[in-house]
Short mmCIF file of C-alpha atoms in Angstrom, two decimals:
data_model
loop_
_atom_site.label_atom_id
_atom_site.label_comp_id
_atom_site.label_asym_id
_atom_site.label_seq_id
_atom_site.Cartn_x
_atom_site.Cartn_y
_atom_site.Cartn_z
CA MET A 1 -48.14 -40.45 43.06
CA ASN A 2 -44.95 -38.48 42.53
CA ASP A 3 -43.01 -41.67 41.79
CA LEU A 4 -45.57 -42.68 39.15
CA THR A 5 -45.43 -39.24 37.56
CA ASP A 6 -41.64 -39.32 37.48
CA PHE A 7 -41.70 -42.81 35.93
CA ILE A 8 -44.11 -41.70 33.20
CA MET A 9 -42.09 -38.56 32.50
CA ALA A 10 -38.83 -40.54 32.31
CA ASN A 11 -40.40 -43.08 29.97
CA THR A 12 -41.83 -40.29 27.84
CA VAL A 13 -38.41 -38.63 27.49
CA LEU A 14 -36.77 -41.96 26.63
CA TYR A 15 -39.51 -42.75 24.14
CA GLN A 16 -39.13 -39.36 22.43
CA LEU A 17 -35.36 -39.81 22.34
CA PHE A 18 -35.79 -43.26 20.75
CA ILE A 19 -38.22 -41.89 18.15
CA ALA A 20 -35.82 -39.01 17.42
CA LEU A 21 -32.88 -41.37 16.86
CA VAL A 22 -34.93 -43.68 14.63
CA GLY A 23 -36.32 -40.76 12.67
CA VAL A 24 -32.92 -39.16 12.08
CA LEU A 25 -31.52 -42.56 11.04
CA LEU A 26 -34.34 -43.08 8.53
CA ILE A 27 -33.83 -39.59 7.10
CA THR A 28 -30.08 -40.28 6.74
CA LEU A 29 -30.82 -43.53 4.88
CA LEU A 30 -33.34 -41.70 2.69
CA VAL A 31 -30.74 -39.07 1.76
CA ARG A 32 -28.19 -41.76 0.84
CA VAL A 33 -30.74 -43.60 -1.31
CA MET A 34 -31.65 -40.34 -3.08
CA ARG A 35 -27.97 -39.58 -3.78
CA LYS A 36 -27.35 -43.02 -5.25
CA SER A 37 -30.51 -42.87 -7.35
CA LEU A 38 -29.82 -39.40 -8.71
CA HIS A 39 -26.17 -40.25 -9.44
CA ARG A 40 -27.37 -42.62 -12.15
CA TYR A 41 -29.08 -39.81 -14.05
CA VAL A 42 -26.81 -36.82 -13.39
CA LYS A 43 -23.58 -37.41 -15.31
CA ASP A 44 -22.15 -33.89 -15.50
CA HIS A 45 -19.67 -33.25 -12.66
CA SER A 46 -20.84 -29.70 -11.98
CA ASN A 47 -24.54 -30.64 -11.98
CA TRP A 48 -23.86 -33.66 -9.75
CA TYR A 49 -22.07 -31.46 -7.21
CA LYS A 50 -25.06 -29.09 -7.06
CA THR A 51 -27.53 -31.98 -6.85
CA ARG A 52 -25.60 -33.61 -4.00
CA LYS A 53 -25.52 -30.31 -2.09
CA ALA A 54 -29.27 -29.84 -2.59
CA VAL A 55 -30.03 -33.38 -1.34
CA ASN A 56 -27.87 -32.83 1.76
CA ILE A 57 -29.62 -29.53 2.54
CA PHE A 58 -32.99 -31.23 2.04
CA GLY A 59 -32.00 -33.91 4.56
CA VAL A 60 -30.94 -31.34 7.17
CA VAL A 61 -34.17 -29.34 6.76
CA LEU A 62 -36.29 -32.50 6.92
CA ALA A 63 -34.54 -33.63 10.12
CA ALA A 64 -35.02 -30.19 11.69
CA VAL A 65 -38.75 -30.19 10.87
CA PHE A 66 -39.14 -33.73 12.23
CA LEU A 67 -37.44 -32.87 15.53
CA ALA A 68 -39.44 -29.65 15.84
CA ILE A 69 -42.71 -31.59 15.48
CA LEU A 70 -41.57 -34.32 17.87
CA TYR A 71 -40.61 -31.87 20.60
CA SER A 72 -43.34 -29.30 19.89
CA ASP A 73 -44.58 -29.52 23.49
CA MET A 74 -41.16 -28.35 24.69
CA LEU A 75 -40.82 -25.43 22.29
CA GLY A 76 -42.33 -22.95 24.78
CA GLY A 77 -39.63 -23.59 27.36
CA ILE A 78 -36.91 -23.67 24.74
CA THR A 79 -38.07 -20.32 23.38
CA VAL A 80 -37.77 -18.73 26.80
CA ILE A 81 -34.27 -20.13 27.31
CA LEU A 82 -33.12 -18.99 23.88
CA GLY A 83 -34.59 -15.56 24.44
CA VAL A 84 -32.56 -15.11 27.62
CA ALA A 85 -29.36 -16.41 26.04
CA SER A 86 -29.80 -14.73 22.63
CA ALA A 87 -27.56 -11.76 23.41
CA GLY A 88 -24.65 -13.94 24.52
CA ILE A 89 -25.12 -16.36 21.63
CA ALA A 90 -25.22 -13.54 19.07
CA PHE A 91 -22.00 -12.04 20.44
CA SER A 92 -20.04 -15.29 20.72
CA LEU A 93 -21.19 -16.59 17.34
CA ARG A 94 -21.01 -13.34 15.41
CA GLU A 95 -18.45 -14.73 12.93
CA VAL A 96 -20.56 -17.84 12.38
CA ILE A 97 -23.69 -15.75 11.83
CA ALA A 98 -21.82 -13.45 9.43
CA SER A 99 -20.51 -16.48 7.51
CA ILE A 100 -24.00 -17.95 7.18
CA ALA A 101 -25.29 -14.57 6.00
CA GLY A 102 -22.41 -14.42 3.51
CA TRP A 103 -23.30 -17.89 2.23
CA LEU A 104 -26.91 -16.81 1.65
CA THR A 105 -25.71 -13.64 -0.06
CA VAL A 106 -23.50 -15.64 -2.42
CA LEU A 107 -26.32 -18.05 -3.30
CA VAL A 108 -29.04 -15.43 -3.74
CA GLY A 109 -26.88 -12.65 -5.21
CA GLY A 110 -24.95 -14.86 -7.62
CA MET A 111 -21.58 -13.38 -6.64
CA PHE A 112 -19.81 -16.60 -7.61
CA LYS A 113 -20.42 -20.34 -7.86
CA THR A 114 -18.40 -23.52 -7.85
CA GLY A 115 -16.01 -23.60 -10.80
CA ASP A 116 -15.56 -19.81 -10.92
CA ARG A 117 -12.12 -18.26 -10.56
CA VAL A 118 -12.23 -15.58 -7.87
CA GLN A 119 -10.05 -13.52 -5.61
CA LEU A 120 -11.49 -13.64 -2.10
CA GLY A 121 -9.80 -12.64 1.13
CA GLY A 122 -6.55 -11.97 -0.73
CA VAL A 123 -6.49 -15.50 -2.22
CA THR A 124 -6.92 -16.18 -5.95
CA GLY A 125 -8.10 -19.53 -7.24
CA ASP A 126 -10.98 -21.72 -8.42
CA VAL A 127 -13.97 -22.29 -6.13
CA ILE A 128 -14.21 -26.06 -5.55
CA ASP A 129 -16.72 -26.09 -2.70
CA LEU A 130 -19.25 -23.62 -1.33
CA GLY A 131 -20.08 -24.47 2.27
CA VAL A 132 -22.39 -22.84 4.77
CA LEU A 133 -19.50 -21.35 6.76
CA ARG A 134 -16.50 -21.49 4.43
CA THR A 135 -15.67 -21.36 0.74
CA THR A 136 -12.96 -23.76 -0.42
CA ILE A 137 -10.56 -22.51 -3.11
CA MET A 138 -7.87 -24.29 -5.11
CA GLU A 139 -5.16 -21.62 -5.05
CA THR A 140 -3.46 -20.30 -8.19
CA GLY A 141 -0.31 -18.20 -8.37
CA GLU A 142 1.54 -17.30 -5.16
CA TRP A 143 4.96 -18.98 -5.63
CA VAL A 144 4.26 -20.15 -9.22
CA ASN A 145 4.10 -17.82 -12.20
CA ALA A 146 0.96 -16.83 -14.10
CA ASP A 147 -2.33 -18.53 -13.18
CA LEU A 148 -1.24 -22.12 -12.54
CA TYR A 149 -2.33 -24.13 -9.49
CA SER A 150 0.01 -23.96 -6.52
CA GLY A 151 -1.40 -27.16 -5.00
CA ARG A 152 -2.73 -25.53 -1.84
CA ILE A 153 -6.41 -25.77 -0.87
CA VAL A 154 -7.58 -22.69 1.05
CA LYS A 155 -10.73 -22.39 3.17
CA ILE A 156 -12.04 -18.83 3.55
CA ALA A 157 -14.86 -17.69 5.84
CA ASN A 158 -17.92 -16.51 3.90
CA SER A 159 -18.01 -13.37 6.04
CA PHE A 160 -15.25 -11.95 3.82
CA VAL A 161 -17.85 -11.06 1.17
CA PHE A 162 -19.01 -8.23 3.47
CA THR A 163 -15.57 -6.86 4.36
CA GLN A 164 -13.41 -7.25 1.25
CA PRO A 165 -13.89 -6.93 -2.51
CA VAL A 166 -14.77 -10.10 -4.42
CA TYR A 167 -13.05 -10.38 -7.81
CA ASN A 168 -14.72 -12.80 -10.23
CA TYR A 169 -12.75 -13.74 -13.34
CA SER A 170 -15.37 -15.88 -15.03
CA THR A 171 -19.01 -14.95 -14.44
CA ASP A 172 -20.19 -12.35 -16.95
CA PHE A 173 -16.96 -11.89 -18.94
CA PRO A 174 -14.67 -14.96 -18.78
CA PHE A 175 -11.79 -13.13 -20.48
CA LEU A 176 -8.91 -10.93 -19.35
CA TRP A 177 -6.89 -8.20 -21.00
CA ASP A 178 -3.24 -9.18 -21.01
CA GLU A 179 -0.05 -7.56 -22.36
CA ILE A 180 3.37 -8.62 -23.56
CA THR A 181 6.24 -6.18 -24.19
CA LEU A 182 9.16 -6.42 -26.63
CA PRO A 183 12.30 -4.24 -26.38
CA VAL A 184 13.62 -3.35 -29.86
CA LYS A 185 16.93 -1.71 -30.72
CA PHE A 186 17.04 1.86 -31.98
CA GLY A 187 17.42 1.97 -35.75
CA SER A 188 15.11 -0.97 -36.43
CA ASP A 189 12.26 -0.71 -38.93
CA TYR A 190 9.49 0.28 -36.53
CA GLU A 191 6.58 0.05 -38.97
CA PHE A 192 7.71 -3.37 -40.10
CA THR A 193 7.99 -4.48 -36.46
CA ARG A 194 4.48 -3.24 -35.72
CA GLU A 195 3.03 -5.15 -38.67
CA LEU A 196 5.01 -8.25 -37.73
CA ILE A 197 3.53 -8.27 -34.21
CA ARG A 198 0.04 -7.53 -35.55
CA GLN A 199 0.22 -10.42 -38.01
CA VAL A 200 1.29 -12.86 -35.30
CA ALA A 201 -1.55 -11.64 -33.04
CA ASP A 202 -4.13 -11.98 -35.83
CA ASP A 203 -2.97 -15.51 -36.66
CA ASN A 204 -2.99 -16.80 -33.08
CA LEU A 205 -5.86 -14.90 -31.45
CA VAL A 206 -8.51 -15.36 -34.12
CA ASP A 207 -10.34 -18.05 -32.09
CA ASN A 208 -11.10 -15.56 -29.30
CA SER A 209 -12.30 -12.75 -31.56
CA GLU A 210 -15.96 -13.68 -32.07
CA GLN A 211 -16.41 -15.05 -28.54
CA THR A 212 -15.01 -11.96 -26.85
CA LYS A 213 -17.10 -9.61 -28.99
CA ALA A 214 -20.29 -11.50 -28.15
CA HIS A 215 -19.54 -11.50 -24.42
CA TRP A 216 -18.53 -7.83 -24.43
CA ASN A 217 -21.70 -6.80 -26.28
CA SER A 218 -23.69 -8.61 -23.59
CA MET A 219 -21.73 -6.72 -20.92
CA VAL A 220 -22.46 -3.37 -22.58
CA ARG A 221 -26.19 -4.14 -22.62
CA LYS A 222 -26.20 -5.30 -19.00
CA PHE A 223 -23.99 -2.63 -17.38
CA LEU A 224 -23.23 1.05 -17.83
CA ILE A 225 -19.79 0.44 -19.35
CA GLU A 226 -17.70 1.78 -22.20
CA ASP A 227 -18.01 -0.08 -25.49
CA ALA A 228 -14.28 -0.82 -25.64
CA THR A 229 -12.56 -2.61 -28.49
CA THR A 230 -11.70 -6.26 -28.06
CA ASP A 231 -9.25 -6.36 -31.00
CA PRO A 232 -5.50 -6.64 -30.34
CA MET A 233 -3.80 -3.27 -29.87
CA ILE A 234 -0.12 -2.42 -30.42
CA THR A 235 1.48 0.65 -28.88
CA LEU A 236 5.02 2.03 -28.96
CA SER A 237 6.98 3.84 -26.28
CA VAL A 238 10.59 5.01 -25.99
CA ASN A 239 13.01 5.00 -23.07
CA ASP A 240 16.74 5.64 -22.67
CA ASN A 241 17.72 2.12 -23.72
CA TRP A 242 15.38 0.93 -26.46
CA VAL A 243 12.04 1.20 -28.25
CA GLU A 244 9.34 -0.81 -26.50
CA PHE A 245 6.37 -2.37 -28.30
CA THR A 246 3.38 -3.48 -26.21
CA LEU A 247 0.79 -5.94 -27.50
CA ARG A 248 -2.50 -5.73 -25.60
CA TYR A 249 -5.03 -8.50 -26.25
CA ILE A 250 -7.90 -10.45 -24.72
CA VAL A 251 -7.49 -14.05 -23.59
CA GLU A 252 -9.61 -16.62 -21.78
CA TYR A 253 -8.80 -16.46 -18.07
CA LYS A 254 -7.51 -20.05 -17.92
CA LYS A 255 -5.31 -19.76 -21.04
CA ARG A 256 -3.21 -16.72 -20.13
CA ARG A 257 0.11 -18.55 -19.64
CA GLY A 258 -0.27 -20.74 -22.74
CA THR A 259 -1.25 -17.80 -24.95
CA GLN A 260 1.81 -15.82 -23.86
CA ASP A 261 4.01 -18.78 -24.76
CA ILE A 262 2.50 -19.06 -28.25
CA LEU A 263 2.77 -15.33 -28.96
CA PHE A 264 6.36 -14.98 -27.74
CA THR A 265 7.48 -18.08 -29.65
CA ASN A 266 6.00 -16.95 -32.95
CA ILE A 267 7.16 -13.34 -32.61
CA LEU A 268 10.73 -14.40 -31.82
CA ASN A 269 10.75 -16.77 -34.81
CA GLU A 270 9.60 -13.99 -37.13
CA ILE A 271 12.16 -11.54 -35.75
CA GLU A 272 14.97 -14.03 -36.30
CA LYS A 273 13.83 -14.48 -39.91
CA ASN A 274 13.98 -10.70 -40.42
CA SER A 275 17.05 -9.81 -38.37
CA ASP A 276 18.10 -7.31 -41.05
CA LYS A 277 15.03 -5.16 -40.26
CA VAL A 278 14.45 -5.64 -36.55
CA GLN A 279 16.60 -6.69 -33.61
CA LEU A 280 15.72 -7.16 -29.97
CA ALA A 281 17.46 -5.01 -27.36
CA SER A 282 18.86 -6.17 -24.04
CA ALA A 283 20.27 -4.63 -20.89
CA THR A 284 23.78 -6.00 -21.49
CA PHE A 285 26.78 -3.67 -21.89
CA GLU A 286 29.13 -3.79 -24.88
CA LEU A 287 32.79 -2.77 -24.40
CA VAL A 288 33.74 -0.99 -27.62
CA ASN A 289 37.31 0.15 -26.87
CA ALA A 290 39.44 -0.19 -23.76
CA PRO A 291 40.97 3.11 -22.52
CA PRO A 292 44.79 3.38 -22.45
CA VAL A 293 46.50 2.51 -19.18
CA ASP A 294 49.42 4.70 -18.05
CA VAL A 295 51.50 3.25 -15.18
CA ASN A 296 54.20 5.43 -13.56
CA VAL A 297 56.82 3.76 -11.41
CA LYS A 298 58.91 5.97 -9.14
CA LYS A 299 62.18 4.99 -7.49
CA GLY A 300 62.73 6.14 -3.94
CA ALA A 301 65.26 8.98 -3.86
CA GLU A 302 66.85 8.13 -0.55
CA SER A 303 65.89 4.65 0.57
CA GLY A 304 66.12 3.08 -2.86
CA SER A 305 62.73 1.37 -2.30
CA TRP A 306 60.02 1.16 -4.93
CA ARG A 307 56.75 2.90 -4.40
#
């Protein structure tokens, strides 16, 4: 009798294992068919990425439900085992649990999404993948100037959203305030220089004017924030060496380096055209007049040697 019972139990376990393998295989094939079918209709890269992620999550959930139904008669024993081991599992997998919680927080709270430029865990870059445990970032900056890609792909645990600030460059206000400074020699026409810089800023930043105002007005309505001006601002300061003009302006977060290049190029061209009114200063030293050199040669009184 015991042998027959053992044979039936063994066959039952093997049968359930076979059904589980077949079921998971069919679900995997279903997910692949869904991805190929949806790829024909979803052409936008960002939307396709989100659709592919959703289909993958659907497949995982469907497989989990199928296995839970298949092994429902064993759930009682599994529950007891998990209850005993829950304390050890929670301690050993605390980082994994925190990362999963961080992933849910990002999805539900809208902290950032794929395509956003963020600073997370001390790394700045564009989010290229949002996984359950880790966020993948294409790094910008570090050993290259401005906001250009460095070429490194960084994976950061999602648990960082609970322990460090998350800087988002592109969600509600996809613009940044930036500044360039110009050292000008004392004695230049300061009012003319101010108007020269203002004219260059107005000519080259006009495309951002309406967009930035619309986004900033939306920010003011959404948050308790000062209704600051988005127009270019020019200020003057003085130090021991020169007069310093600072141009403060708003630029799209991905165009910071290119905008600086355009502004500097046009300002320098205008200054060279009006060198009689304004000249740039530098930290070089100019030798105006060499001091006289007096050399005294004394003859030794006793030894006859020169000193």
